Amino acid sequence: MEKPLKNGEKLVIVGAGELAEIAYEYFTYDSPYEIVAFAPEKDYIQKDRLYDLPVVPFEEVEKIYPASEYKAFVAATYTGFNRLRTRLFQEAKNKGYELVSYVSSKAFVWRNVTIGENCFIFEHNVLQHHVRVGNNVILWSGNHIGHRSVIKDNCFISSHAVIAGNCEIGENCFIGINSTFNDEISVAKDCFISSGALVVKDTLEGKIYKGSPAKAASINVYDYFKVEPEPIL
């Protein structure tokens, strides 16, 4: 596969784990950006080069790769129930970086779809008429997002989820593989939807849902993942 033509814009990947390596591959071979460095937090640096590129501490990245000259992408999965990716996203913005998104050339994205900052949309996703995707969202491969549905900030959607039309997925949610959502479902923020779940009713905030039809587990997200609800601003 030939590398695409680059547009001169240079990109720092925040992180150096598996998703950072995946991001390097996709941005390098399917985007106009040129990757110049990796920037994990200093406590997680294991080597000084990756793909023959420098690995620098995120805490000092703006001194080496100033935000006036470089853009950034935060490559973290759903660690800490999406809290880690969200924190790094905010910290990168506070450093002044423009956070870019990746949309696979093999995804189907209708012309009036809107996609926020720091999103990663893999191959074979289908985003229909007037879908809205917030900031800092990961859509792994092969999902269907139906017309006029909304995916809010910081969500992680695994592969082959089917989200029907006019649904709303709240902030920070994790959507498991092969889960299904009927039309006009509202999923509250901080929900964990298990693999294979069939969601036929609106959900409650911070709950874990599993089964067909999906029902809330006795333990909630905050206790299970040992995270705090985000404060209301």
Coordinates of C-alpha atoms in Angstrom, one line a residue, residues 74-194:
V74 CA -4.5 11.4 21.9
A75 CA -4.2 7.6 21.4
A76 CA -5.8 5.9 24.5
T77 CA -8.5 3.4 24.7
Y78 CA -11.2 3.1 27.5
T79 CA -8.7 2.9 30.4
G80 CA -10.3 4.1 33.6
F81 CA -13.7 4.1 31.8
N82 CA -12.5 6.6 29.2
R83 CA -11.2 8.9 32.0
L84 CA -7.6 8.6 30.9
R85 CA -8.2 9.6 27.3
T86 CA -10.5 12.4 28.4
R87 CA -7.9 13.8 30.8
L88 CA -5.1 13.7 28.2
F89 CA -7.4 15.3 25.6
Q90 CA -8.1 18.2 27.9
E91 CA -4.5 18.5 28.9
A92 CA -3.4 18.6 25.3
K93 CA -5.9 21.3 24.5
N94 CA -4.7 23.2 27.6
K95 CA -1.2 23.1 26.1
G96 CA -2.6 24.8 23.0
Y97 CA -2.7 21.8 20.6
E98 CA -5.3 21.4 17.8
L99 CA -6.5 17.8 18.2
V100 CA -7.2 16.1 14.9
S101 CA -9.5 13.3 14.0
Y102 CA -8.9 10.2 11.8
V103 CA -11.7 8.9 9.6
S104 CA -10.8 5.8 7.5
S105 CA -11.1 6.1 3.8
K106 CA -13.0 2.8 4.0
A107 CA -15.7 4.2 6.3
F108 CA -19.1 5.4 4.9
V109 CA -19.7 8.9 6.2
W110 CA -22.7 10.7 4.7
R111 CA -22.1 14.3 3.6
N112 CA -24.0 16.0 6.5
V113 CA -22.4 14.0 9.3
T114 CA -20.4 16.1 11.9
I115 CA -17.4 14.7 13.7
G116 CA -15.6 16.4 16.6
E117 CA -12.0 16.6 17.7
N118 CA -9.7 13.7 18.5
C119 CA -12.0 11.0 17.1
F120 CA -10.8 7.8 15.5
I121 CA -13.2 6.1 13.1
F122 CA -12.0 2.8 11.8
E123 CA -12.9 1.0 8.5
H124 CA -16.4 -0.2 7.6
N125 CA -18.2 2.1 10.0
V126 CA -21.5 3.5 8.5
L127 CA -22.5 6.9 9.7
Q128 CA -25.8 7.9 8.1
H129 CA -27.7 11.1 7.4
H130 CA -27.2 13.8 10.0
V131 CA -25.3 11.7 12.5
R132 CA -23.4 13.8 15.0
V133 CA -20.3 12.5 16.7
G134 CA -18.8 14.5 19.6
N135 CA -15.2 15.0 20.7
N136 CA -12.8 12.3 21.7
V137 CA -14.8 9.3 20.4
I138 CA -13.5 6.0 19.2
L139 CA -15.6 3.9 16.7
W140 CA -13.8 0.6 16.2
S141 CA -14.4 -1.2 12.9
G142 CA -17.8 -2.2 11.5
N143 CA -20.4 -0.2 13.4
H144 CA -23.7 1.1 12.1
I145 CA -24.8 4.5 13.4
G146 CA -28.3 5.2 12.1
H147 CA -29.7 8.5 10.8
R148 CA -29.9 11.5 13.2
S149 CA -28.2 9.6 16.0
V150 CA -25.9 11.4 18.4
I151 CA -22.7 10.0 19.9
K152 CA -21.6 12.3 22.7
D153 CA -18.1 13.1 23.9
N154 CA -15.6 10.5 25.1
C155 CA -17.4 7.4 24.1
F156 CA -15.8 4.1 23.1
I157 CA -17.8 2.0 20.7
S158 CA -16.5 -1.5 20.0
S159 CA -16.9 -3.4 16.7
H160 CA -20.2 -4.3 15.1
A161 CA -22.6 -2.4 17.3
V162 CA -25.9 -1.5 15.6
I163 CA -27.3 1.8 16.8
A164 CA -30.6 2.5 15.0
G165 CA -31.9 5.9 14.0
N166 CA -32.6 8.9 16.4
C167 CA -30.6 7.4 19.3
E168 CA -28.5 9.3 21.7
I169 CA -25.4 7.8 23.4
G170 CA -24.4 9.9 26.4
E171 CA -20.9 11.0 27.4
N172 CA -18.2 8.5 28.4
C173 CA -20.2 5.4 27.5
F174 CA -18.6 2.1 26.6
I175 CA -20.6 0.1 23.9
G176 CA -19.7 -3.6 23.7
I177 CA -19.2 -5.8 20.6
N178 CA -22.4 -6.8 18.8
S179 CA -24.7 -4.8 21.0
T180 CA -27.9 -3.5 19.4
F181 CA -30.0 -0.4 20.1
N182 CA -33.6 0.0 19.0
D183 CA -34.8 3.3 17.4
E184 CA -35.0 6.4 19.6
I185 CA -33.1 4.9 22.5
S186 CA -31.4 7.3 24.9
V187 CA -28.4 5.9 26.7
A188 CA -27.5 8.0 29.8
K189 CA -23.9 9.1 30.4
D190 CA -21.3 6.7 31.9
C191 CA -23.2 3.5 30.9
F192 CA -21.4 0.2 30.1
I193 CA -23.3 -1.8 27.5
S194 CA -22.1 -5.4 27.5

